[in-house]
mmCIF file of C-alpha atoms in Angstrom:
data_model
loop_
_atom_site.group_PDB
_atom_site.id
_atom_site.type_symbol
_atom_site.label_atom_id
_atom_site.label_comp_id
_atom_site.label_asym_id
_atom_site.label_seq_id
_atom_site.Cartn_x
_atom_site.Cartn_y
_atom_site.Cartn_z
ATOM 1 C CA UNK A 1 -18.916 -3.247 20.642
ATOM 2 C CA UNK A 2 -20.304 -6.252 18.855
ATOM 3 C CA UNK A 3 -20.039 -9.605 20.524
ATOM 4 C CA UNK A 4 -17.377 -11.495 18.512
ATOM 5 C CA UNK A 5 -14.742 -8.751 18.508
ATOM 6 C CA UNK A 6 -13.368 -6.511 21.177
ATOM 7 C CA UNK A 7 -11.405 -3.372 20.482
ATOM 8 C CA UNK A 8 -8.127 -3.377 22.391
ATOM 9 C CA UNK A 9 -5.359 -0.826 22.892
ATOM 10 C CA UNK A 10 -1.752 -1.725 22.190
ATOM 11 C CA UNK A 11 1.530 0.141 22.164
ATOM 12 C CA UNK A 12 2.365 2.346 19.125
ATOM 13 C CA UNK A 13 -1.257 3.277 18.264
ATOM 14 C CA UNK A 14 -1.925 6.982 17.628
ATOM 15 C CA UNK A 15 -4.862 8.872 19.070
ATOM 16 C CA UNK A 16 -6.655 11.301 16.752
ATOM 17 C CA UNK A 17 -9.440 13.651 17.762
ATOM 18 C CA UNK A 18 -11.049 16.256 15.579
ATOM 19 C CA UNK A 19 -14.683 15.657 14.629
ATOM 20 C CA UNK A 20 -14.560 12.152 16.048
ATOM 21 C CA UNK A 21 -11.981 10.615 18.308
ATOM 22 C CA UNK A 22 -10.332 7.318 17.315
ATOM 23 C CA UNK A 23 -7.255 5.164 17.678
ATOM 24 C CA UNK A 24 -5.171 4.446 14.571
ATOM 25 C CA UNK A 25 -5.160 1.642 13.672
ATOM 26 C CA UNK A 26 -8.164 -0.035 15.293
ATOM 27 C CA UNK A 27 -7.071 -3.311 16.890
ATOM 28 C CA UNK A 28 -9.643 -6.109 17.159
ATOM 29 C CA UNK A 29 -9.171 -9.311 19.138
ATOM 30 C CA UNK A 30 -11.502 -12.205 19.915
ATOM 31 C CA UNK A 31 -13.963 -11.441 22.669
ATOM 32 C CA UNK A 32 -12.791 -13.432 25.749
ATOM 33 C CA UNK A 33 -16.221 -15.122 25.859
ATOM 34 C CA UNK A 34 -16.130 -16.195 22.226
ATOM 35 C CA UNK A 35 -13.906 -18.449 20.146
ATOM 36 C CA UNK A 36 -10.716 -17.544 18.271
ATOM 37 C CA UNK A 37 -10.978 -20.377 15.708
ATOM 38 C CA UNK A 38 -10.670 -19.612 12.015
ATOM 39 C CA UNK A 39 -14.254 -20.661 11.225
ATOM 40 C CA UNK A 40 -15.643 -18.498 14.029
ATOM 41 C CA UNK A 41 -13.512 -15.583 12.794
ATOM 42 C CA UNK A 42 -14.703 -15.883 9.164
ATOM 43 C CA UNK A 43 -18.352 -16.335 10.263
ATOM 44 C CA UNK A 44 -18.032 -13.240 12.476
ATOM 45 C CA UNK A 45 -16.624 -11.205 9.583
ATOM 46 C CA UNK A 46 -19.625 -12.131 7.415
ATOM 47 C CA UNK A 47 -22.116 -11.502 10.221
ATOM 48 C CA UNK A 48 -20.573 -8.189 11.288
ATOM 49 C CA UNK A 49 -19.525 -6.760 7.950
ATOM 50 C CA UNK A 50 -21.457 -3.460 8.407
ATOM 51 C CA UNK A 51 -19.701 -2.889 11.761
ATOM 52 C CA UNK A 52 -16.277 -3.632 10.208
ATOM 53 C CA UNK A 53 -17.011 -1.411 7.179
ATOM 54 C CA UNK A 54 -17.955 1.534 9.385
ATOM 55 C CA UNK A 55 -14.885 1.017 11.588
ATOM 56 C CA UNK A 56 -12.624 0.987 8.509
ATOM 57 C CA UNK A 57 -14.303 4.154 7.217
ATOM 58 C CA UNK A 58 -13.654 5.841 10.553
ATOM 59 C CA UNK A 59 -10.052 4.749 11.173
ATOM 60 C CA UNK A 60 -8.620 3.676 7.784
ATOM 61 C CA UNK A 61 -6.896 0.567 9.202
ATOM 62 C CA UNK A 62 -7.867 -2.472 11.270
ATOM 63 C CA UNK A 63 -5.408 -4.943 12.797
ATOM 64 C CA UNK A 64 -6.934 -8.335 13.686
ATOM 65 C CA UNK A 65 -4.804 -9.975 16.359
ATOM 66 C CA UNK A 66 -5.201 -13.206 18.326
ATOM 67 C CA UNK A 67 -7.256 -15.213 15.807
ATOM 68 C CA UNK A 68 -6.233 -18.682 14.565
ATOM 69 C CA UNK A 69 -4.921 -17.661 11.138
ATOM 70 C CA UNK A 70 -1.882 -19.857 10.505
ATOM 71 C CA UNK A 71 -1.425 -20.477 6.792
ATOM 72 C CA UNK A 72 -1.806 -18.765 3.431
ATOM 73 C CA UNK A 73 -5.002 -20.774 2.887
ATOM 74 C CA UNK A 74 -6.403 -19.569 6.229
ATOM 75 C CA UNK A 75 -5.597 -16.011 5.191
ATOM 76 C CA UNK A 76 -7.296 -16.555 1.826
ATOM 77 C CA UNK A 77 -10.443 -17.695 3.716
ATOM 78 C CA UNK A 78 -10.337 -14.501 5.809
ATOM 79 C CA UNK A 79 -10.042 -12.300 2.699
ATOM 80 C CA UNK A 80 -12.877 -14.218 0.984
ATOM 81 C CA UNK A 81 -15.106 -13.734 4.053
ATOM 82 C CA UNK A 82 -15.075 -9.964 3.509
ATOM 83 C CA UNK A 83 -16.558 -10.404 0.035
ATOM 84 C CA UNK A 84 -14.494 -7.684 -1.669
ATOM 85 C CA UNK A 85 -13.764 -8.248 -5.360
ATOM 86 C CA UNK A 86 -10.195 -9.266 -6.213
ATOM 87 C CA UNK A 87 -7.931 -6.852 -8.113
ATOM 88 C CA UNK A 88 -5.432 -8.519 -10.497
ATOM 89 C CA UNK A 89 -1.884 -7.205 -9.959
ATOM 90 C CA UNK A 90 -1.338 -5.656 -13.419
ATOM 91 C CA UNK A 91 1.041 -2.715 -13.727
ATOM 92 C CA UNK A 92 2.487 -2.857 -10.202
ATOM 93 C CA UNK A 93 6.243 -2.650 -9.654
ATOM 94 C CA UNK A 94 6.939 -5.165 -6.874
ATOM 95 C CA UNK A 95 8.237 -8.686 -7.515
ATOM 96 C CA UNK A 96 5.479 -10.968 -6.119
ATOM 97 C CA UNK A 97 4.453 -14.617 -6.331
ATOM 98 C CA UNK A 98 0.930 -16.039 -6.194
ATOM 99 C CA UNK A 99 0.721 -18.377 -3.190
ATOM 100 C CA UNK A 100 -2.884 -19.591 -3.093
ATOM 101 C CA UNK A 101 -6.216 -18.234 -4.338
ATOM 102 C CA UNK A 102 -6.031 -14.459 -4.153
ATOM 103 C CA UNK A 103 -2.989 -14.398 -1.859
ATOM 104 C CA UNK A 104 0.442 -13.186 -2.989
ATOM 105 C CA UNK A 105 3.773 -12.680 -1.329
ATOM 106 C CA UNK A 106 4.288 -9.051 -0.342
ATOM 107 C CA UNK A 107 7.242 -7.325 -2.069
ATOM 108 C CA UNK A 108 10.030 -9.921 -2.280
ATOM 109 C CA UNK A 109 12.908 -7.437 -2.396
ATOM 110 C CA UNK A 110 15.939 -8.189 -0.158
ATOM 111 C CA UNK A 111 15.645 -7.835 3.662
ATOM 112 C CA UNK A 112 18.203 -5.025 3.925
ATOM 113 C CA UNK A 113 16.111 -2.773 1.669
ATOM 114 C CA UNK A 114 13.453 -0.441 3.022
ATOM 115 C CA UNK A 115 10.343 0.081 0.922
ATOM 116 C CA UNK A 116 9.298 3.756 1.100
ATOM 117 C CA UNK A 117 5.778 5.030 1.883
ATOM 118 C CA UNK A 118 3.255 4.632 -0.924
ATOM 119 C CA UNK A 119 -0.398 4.105 -1.682
ATOM 120 C CA UNK A 120 -0.647 0.705 -3.355
ATOM 121 C CA UNK A 121 -0.349 1.126 -7.153
ATOM 122 C CA UNK A 122 -0.870 4.925 -6.963
ATOM 123 C CA UNK A 123 1.156 5.189 -10.189
ATOM 124 C CA UNK A 124 -1.503 3.393 -12.281
ATOM 125 C CA UNK A 125 -5.151 4.363 -12.876
ATOM 126 C CA UNK A 126 -6.639 1.097 -11.557
ATOM 127 C CA UNK A 127 -5.501 0.583 -7.992
ATOM 128 C CA UNK A 128 -6.919 -1.429 -5.094
ATOM 129 C CA UNK A 129 -9.319 0.299 -2.709
ATOM 130 C CA UNK A 130 -8.384 -2.113 0.072
ATOM 131 C CA UNK A 131 -5.430 -4.352 0.862
ATOM 132 C CA UNK A 132 -4.796 -7.077 3.372
ATOM 133 C CA UNK A 133 -1.488 -8.163 4.896
ATOM 134 C CA UNK A 134 -0.936 -11.358 6.901
ATOM 135 C CA UNK A 135 2.053 -12.286 9.030
ATOM 136 C CA UNK A 136 2.751 -15.975 8.448
ATOM 137 C CA UNK A 137 6.299 -15.891 9.869
ATOM 138 C CA UNK A 138 7.274 -13.210 12.385
ATOM 139 C CA UNK A 139 10.393 -11.209 11.499
ATOM 140 C CA UNK A 140 13.640 -12.019 13.337
ATOM 141 C CA UNK A 141 13.775 -8.285 14.024
ATOM 142 C CA UNK A 142 12.500 -5.169 12.240
ATOM 143 C CA UNK A 143 10.327 -5.724 9.178
ATOM 144 C CA UNK A 144 7.376 -3.689 10.413
ATOM 145 C CA UNK A 145 4.862 -2.249 7.938
ATOM 146 C CA UNK A 146 4.628 1.419 8.990
ATOM 147 C CA UNK A 147 1.346 3.174 8.177
ATOM 148 C CA UNK A 148 0.329 6.838 7.970
ATOM 149 C CA UNK A 149 -2.944 8.707 7.337
ATOM 150 C CA UNK A 150 -2.817 10.302 3.885
ATOM 151 C CA UNK A 151 -4.981 13.380 4.578
ATOM 152 C CA UNK A 152 -2.683 14.321 7.488
ATOM 153 C CA UNK A 153 0.321 14.264 5.120
ATOM 154 C CA UNK A 154 -1.587 16.379 2.561
ATOM 155 C CA UNK A 155 -2.532 18.963 5.206
ATOM 156 C CA UNK A 156 1.022 19.249 6.520
ATOM 157 C CA UNK A 157 2.534 19.527 3.036
ATOM 158 C CA UNK A 158 -0.039 22.147 1.978
ATOM 159 C CA UNK A 159 0.718 24.205 5.077
ATOM 160 C CA UNK A 160 4.496 24.036 4.543
ATOM 161 C CA UNK A 161 4.752 24.127 0.724
ATOM 162 C CA UNK A 162 1.542 25.676 -0.654
ATOM 163 C CA UNK A 163 3.083 26.551 -4.060
ATOM 164 C CA UNK A 164 4.537 23.089 -4.580
ATOM 165 C CA UNK A 165 1.251 21.406 -3.633
ATOM 166 C CA UNK A 166 -0.679 23.731 -5.941
ATOM 167 C CA UNK A 167 1.679 22.818 -8.806
ATOM 168 C CA UNK A 168 1.293 19.037 -8.349
ATOM 169 C CA UNK A 169 -2.495 19.463 -7.960
ATOM 170 C CA UNK A 170 -2.544 21.370 -11.250
ATOM 171 C CA UNK A 171 -0.032 19.349 -13.317
ATOM 172 C CA UNK A 172 0.009 15.901 -11.695
ATOM 173 C CA UNK A 173 3.084 13.663 -11.959
ATOM 174 C CA UNK A 174 4.790 11.532 -14.615
ATOM 175 C CA UNK A 175 6.356 8.217 -13.532
ATOM 176 C CA UNK A 176 9.057 6.544 -15.628
ATOM 177 C CA UNK A 177 10.413 3.066 -14.995
ATOM 178 C CA UNK A 178 12.712 0.797 -17.002
ATOM 179 C CA UNK A 179 11.797 -2.908 -16.863
ATOM 180 C CA UNK A 180 13.882 -5.913 -17.835
ATOM 181 C CA UNK A 181 12.334 -8.919 -19.513
ATOM 182 C CA UNK A 182 12.358 -11.200 -16.438
ATOM 183 C CA UNK A 183 11.887 -10.441 -12.717
ATOM 184 C CA UNK A 184 14.916 -9.211 -10.779
ATOM 185 C CA UNK A 185 14.367 -10.235 -7.139
ATOM 186 C CA UNK A 186 17.379 -8.158 -6.020
ATOM 187 C CA UNK A 187 15.398 -4.963 -6.784
ATOM 188 C CA UNK A 188 12.352 -3.539 -4.934
ATOM 189 C CA UNK A 189 10.985 -2.510 -8.367
ATOM 190 C CA UNK A 190 12.371 -5.563 -10.142
ATOM 191 C CA UNK A 191 9.237 -6.836 -11.797
ATOM 192 C CA UNK A 192 10.032 -7.649 -15.443
ATOM 193 C CA UNK A 193 7.674 -6.630 -18.234
ATOM 194 C CA UNK A 194 6.405 -10.185 -18.744
ATOM 195 C CA UNK A 195 5.039 -10.471 -15.213
ATOM 196 C CA UNK A 196 4.047 -6.780 -15.063
ATOM 197 C CA UNK A 197 1.696 -7.252 -18.016
ATOM 198 C CA UNK A 198 1.072 -10.998 -17.447
ATOM 199 C CA UNK A 199 2.148 -11.969 -20.981
ATOM 200 C CA UNK A 200 5.189 -13.005 -23.087
ATOM 201 C CA UNK A 201 3.828 -11.184 -26.120
ATOM 202 C CA UNK A 202 4.985 -7.587 -26.729
ATOM 203 C CA UNK A 203 1.810 -6.652 -28.617
ATOM 204 C CA UNK A 204 -0.384 -7.884 -25.723
ATOM 205 C CA UNK A 205 1.859 -5.931 -23.328
ATOM 206 C CA UNK A 206 1.302 -2.831 -25.521
ATOM 207 C CA UNK A 207 -2.494 -3.281 -25.326
ATOM 208 C CA UNK A 208 -2.447 -3.776 -21.553
ATOM 209 C CA UNK A 209 -0.153 -0.789 -21.075
ATOM 210 C CA UNK A 210 -2.425 1.383 -23.237
ATOM 211 C CA UNK A 211 -5.403 0.349 -21.097
ATOM 212 C CA UNK A 212 -3.505 1.631 -18.062
ATOM 213 C CA UNK A 213 -2.723 4.873 -19.917
ATOM 214 C CA UNK A 214 0.939 3.894 -20.099
ATOM 215 C CA UNK A 215 3.332 4.407 -23.040
ATOM 216 C CA UNK A 216 6.041 1.822 -23.776
ATOM 217 C CA UNK A 217 9.426 2.423 -25.429
ATOM 218 C CA UNK A 218 11.094 -0.890 -26.296
ATOM 219 C CA UNK A 219 14.827 -1.486 -26.446
ATOM 220 C CA UNK A 220 16.985 -4.584 -26.783
ATOM 221 C CA UNK A 221 16.656 -6.193 -23.344
ATOM 222 C CA UNK A 222 13.729 -4.352 -21.826
ATOM 223 C CA UNK A 223 11.229 -1.524 -21.985
ATOM 224 C CA UNK A 224 10.751 1.975 -20.603
ATOM 225 C CA UNK A 225 7.255 2.608 -19.192
ATOM 226 C CA UNK A 226 5.943 6.165 -19.031
ATOM 227 C CA UNK A 227 2.820 6.802 -16.982
ATOM 228 C CA UNK A 228 1.054 10.106 -16.782
ATOM 229 C CA UNK A 229 0.602 12.824 -16.178
ATOM 230 C CA UNK A 230 -1.687 11.379 -13.495
ATOM 231 C CA UNK A 231 -3.094 13.140 -10.415
ATOM 232 C CA UNK A 232 -0.870 13.457 -7.349
ATOM 233 C CA UNK A 233 -3.694 14.499 -5.054
ATOM 234 C CA UNK A 234 -7.061 12.760 -4.990
ATOM 235 C CA UNK A 235 -10.333 13.563 -3.303
ATOM 236 C CA UNK A 236 -11.642 10.841 -0.984
ATOM 237 C CA UNK A 237 -15.413 11.194 -1.492
ATOM 238 C CA UNK A 238 -16.327 8.772 1.282
ATOM 239 C CA UNK A 239 -14.558 10.952 3.871
ATOM 240 C CA UNK A 240 -14.776 14.359 2.120
ATOM 241 C CA UNK A 241 -11.067 15.168 2.203
ATOM 242 C CA UNK A 242 -8.021 15.502 -0.019
ATOM 243 C CA UNK A 243 -5.339 12.818 0.183
ATOM 244 C CA UNK A 244 -1.648 12.585 -0.676
ATOM 245 C CA UNK A 245 -2.323 9.866 -3.261
ATOM 246 C CA UNK A 246 0.945 9.427 -5.099
ATOM 247 C CA UNK A 247 4.174 7.423 -5.240
ATOM 248 C CA UNK A 248 6.344 10.531 -5.415
ATOM 249 C CA UNK A 249 8.551 9.919 -2.374
ATOM 250 C CA UNK A 250 8.736 6.179 -3.093
ATOM 251 C CA UNK A 251 9.803 6.743 -6.713
ATOM 252 C CA UNK A 252 12.203 9.620 -5.989
ATOM 253 C CA UNK A 253 13.951 7.901 -3.078
ATOM 254 C CA UNK A 254 13.445 4.205 -3.789
ATOM 255 C CA UNK A 255 13.064 3.358 -7.490
ATOM 256 C CA UNK A 256 16.727 2.592 -7.770
ATOM 257 C CA UNK A 257 18.384 -0.412 -9.358
ATOM 258 C CA UNK A 258 20.770 -1.246 -12.212
ATOM 259 C CA UNK A 259 18.236 0.119 -14.747
ATOM 260 C CA UNK A 260 16.661 3.039 -12.902
ATOM 261 C CA UNK A 261 17.803 6.411 -11.576
ATOM 262 C CA UNK A 262 15.235 7.465 -8.945
ATOM 263 C CA UNK A 263 15.629 11.214 -9.639
ATOM 264 C CA UNK A 264 14.356 10.615 -13.199
ATOM 265 C CA UNK A 265 11.647 8.199 -12.049
ATOM 266 C CA UNK A 266 9.149 10.935 -11.219
ATOM 267 C CA UNK A 267 8.715 14.510 -12.517
ATOM 268 C CA UNK A 268 6.042 17.199 -12.551
ATOM 269 C CA UNK A 269 3.335 16.526 -15.134
ATOM 270 C CA UNK A 270 4.901 19.161 -17.395
ATOM 271 C CA UNK A 271 8.195 17.211 -17.377
ATOM 272 C CA UNK A 272 10.047 19.595 -15.029
ATOM 273 C CA UNK A 273 12.235 17.947 -12.344
ATOM 274 C CA UNK A 274 10.921 17.842 -8.769
ATOM 275 C CA UNK A 275 12.729 19.810 -6.025
ATOM 276 C CA UNK A 276 14.772 17.233 -4.083
ATOM 277 C CA UNK A 277 14.729 19.205 -0.812
ATOM 278 C CA UNK A 278 10.904 19.237 -0.715
ATOM 279 C CA UNK A 279 10.708 15.499 -1.473
ATOM 280 C CA UNK A 280 13.120 14.722 1.371
ATOM 281 C CA UNK A 281 11.143 16.967 3.717
ATOM 282 C CA UNK A 282 7.959 15.140 2.700
ATOM 283 C CA UNK A 283 9.716 11.893 3.624
ATOM 284 C CA UNK A 284 10.407 13.408 7.083
ATOM 285 C CA UNK A 285 6.733 14.339 7.476
ATOM 286 C CA UNK A 286 5.695 10.797 6.497
ATOM 287 C CA UNK A 287 8.076 9.375 9.112
ATOM 288 C CA UNK A 288 6.899 11.804 11.816
ATOM 289 C CA UNK A 289 3.215 11.088 11.273
ATOM 290 C CA UNK A 290 3.560 7.320 10.848
ATOM 291 C CA UNK A 291 3.513 4.469 13.332
ATOM 292 C CA UNK A 292 4.853 0.917 13.125
ATOM 293 C CA UNK A 293 3.393 -2.009 15.055
ATOM 294 C CA UNK A 294 5.740 -5.031 15.270
ATOM 295 C CA UNK A 295 4.242 -8.034 13.467
ATOM 296 C CA UNK A 296 3.055 -11.050 15.433
ATOM 297 C CA UNK A 297 2.376 -14.402 13.798
ATOM 298 C CA UNK A 298 -1.270 -14.622 12.728
ATOM 299 C CA UNK A 299 -1.806 -10.844 12.477
ATOM 300 C CA UNK A 300 -4.110 -9.705 9.674
ATOM 301 C CA UNK A 301 -3.945 -6.011 8.764
ATOM 302 C CA UNK A 302 -6.700 -4.476 6.620
ATOM 303 C CA UNK A 303 -5.859 -1.085 5.073
ATOM 304 C CA UNK A 304 -8.124 1.295 3.215
ATOM 305 C CA UNK A 305 -5.887 2.353 0.317
ATOM 306 C CA UNK A 306 -7.880 5.606 0.032
ATOM 307 C CA UNK A 307 -6.892 6.595 3.573
ATOM 308 C CA UNK A 308 -3.490 5.097 4.381
ATOM 309 C CA UNK A 309 0.024 4.930 2.912
ATOM 310 C CA UNK A 310 2.247 2.023 3.949
ATOM 311 C CA UNK A 311 5.951 1.144 3.842
ATOM 312 C CA UNK A 312 8.282 -1.698 4.892
ATOM 313 C CA UNK A 313 11.244 -1.481 7.222
ATOM 314 C CA UNK A 314 14.369 -3.553 6.661
ATOM 315 C CA UNK A 315 14.567 -6.760 8.703
ATOM 316 C CA UNK A 316 16.548 -9.752 9.812
ATOM 317 C CA UNK A 317 15.049 -12.977 8.447
ATOM 318 C CA UNK A 318 12.989 -14.983 8.730
ATOM 319 C CA UNK A 319 9.901 -12.962 7.741
ATOM 320 C CA UNK A 320 6.961 -13.925 5.574
ATOM 321 C CA UNK A 321 4.183 -11.419 5.078
ATOM 322 C CA UNK A 322 1.505 -12.178 2.497
ATOM 323 C CA UNK A 323 -0.833 -9.749 0.766
ATOM 324 C CA UNK A 324 -4.136 -9.604 -1.069
ATOM 325 C CA UNK A 325 -5.472 -6.691 -3.132
ATOM 326 C CA UNK A 326 -9.163 -5.823 -3.526
ATOM 327 C CA UNK A 327 -11.024 -3.581 -5.986
#
């Protein structure tokens, strides 16, 4: 183990052993003989980037705990230290606000709503390869960000529903979402079209949607977005395995608000409806294979979006978790 970080074990981690044995997620804390200050932390990230990259490749998720990261600006410095390129949040569904630099609020939907498991922006062609979360204010209770290894979900689904998996591998999925003009913070998918496409101009929105491979159907007070068919299963070249890279369960169980019926939100790529019983069983598999570490103030969680799906549990306020997306 390199000198600035030490790998620690905490409750809720999962142990995996096949070709290599590892704990998921990895948890890194300051070495007792080194400093926990922000500047030491960011310097250590820069100095030990190859070690951190290889650890992320192996485990898919790293939780940094016990470092002096107190504010959104501190978190921005941590993200910058990694040197990953920023990904603009175009085409995503969550209502979010830019806080500082490349830091945004995580999904601002109400505390009593769960956010189902998803790969970040799996429903658009340009998605982040990595994402960071930072706990600025610990939740009153609940509010964890459960995580699950995507290839494990794929393997279990393929074993249980080989025909279904073959069909989504062959046809992909189509996602449909109706957007209002402005953001609706009462909805987990309440981003209006103006902030989704970062413009007030319908023709610019059309161009940006087309770039994402998305079709728009305008009506009086909003727009229907149709995305796909796009792949539901991807191949992770860096780890040589197939992954459950889709927003199927999230859309089918969670894309619900005054404008959207979740059952119509996602279909097979040929337009046929998905079998509800299989989707709900997939949700069970996600829950069974996942783990949820309670947030502590100052925690920074780095996820490889090619390896891990994440969710959000409901919570009692206060809670402030910030996010940053990287190409």
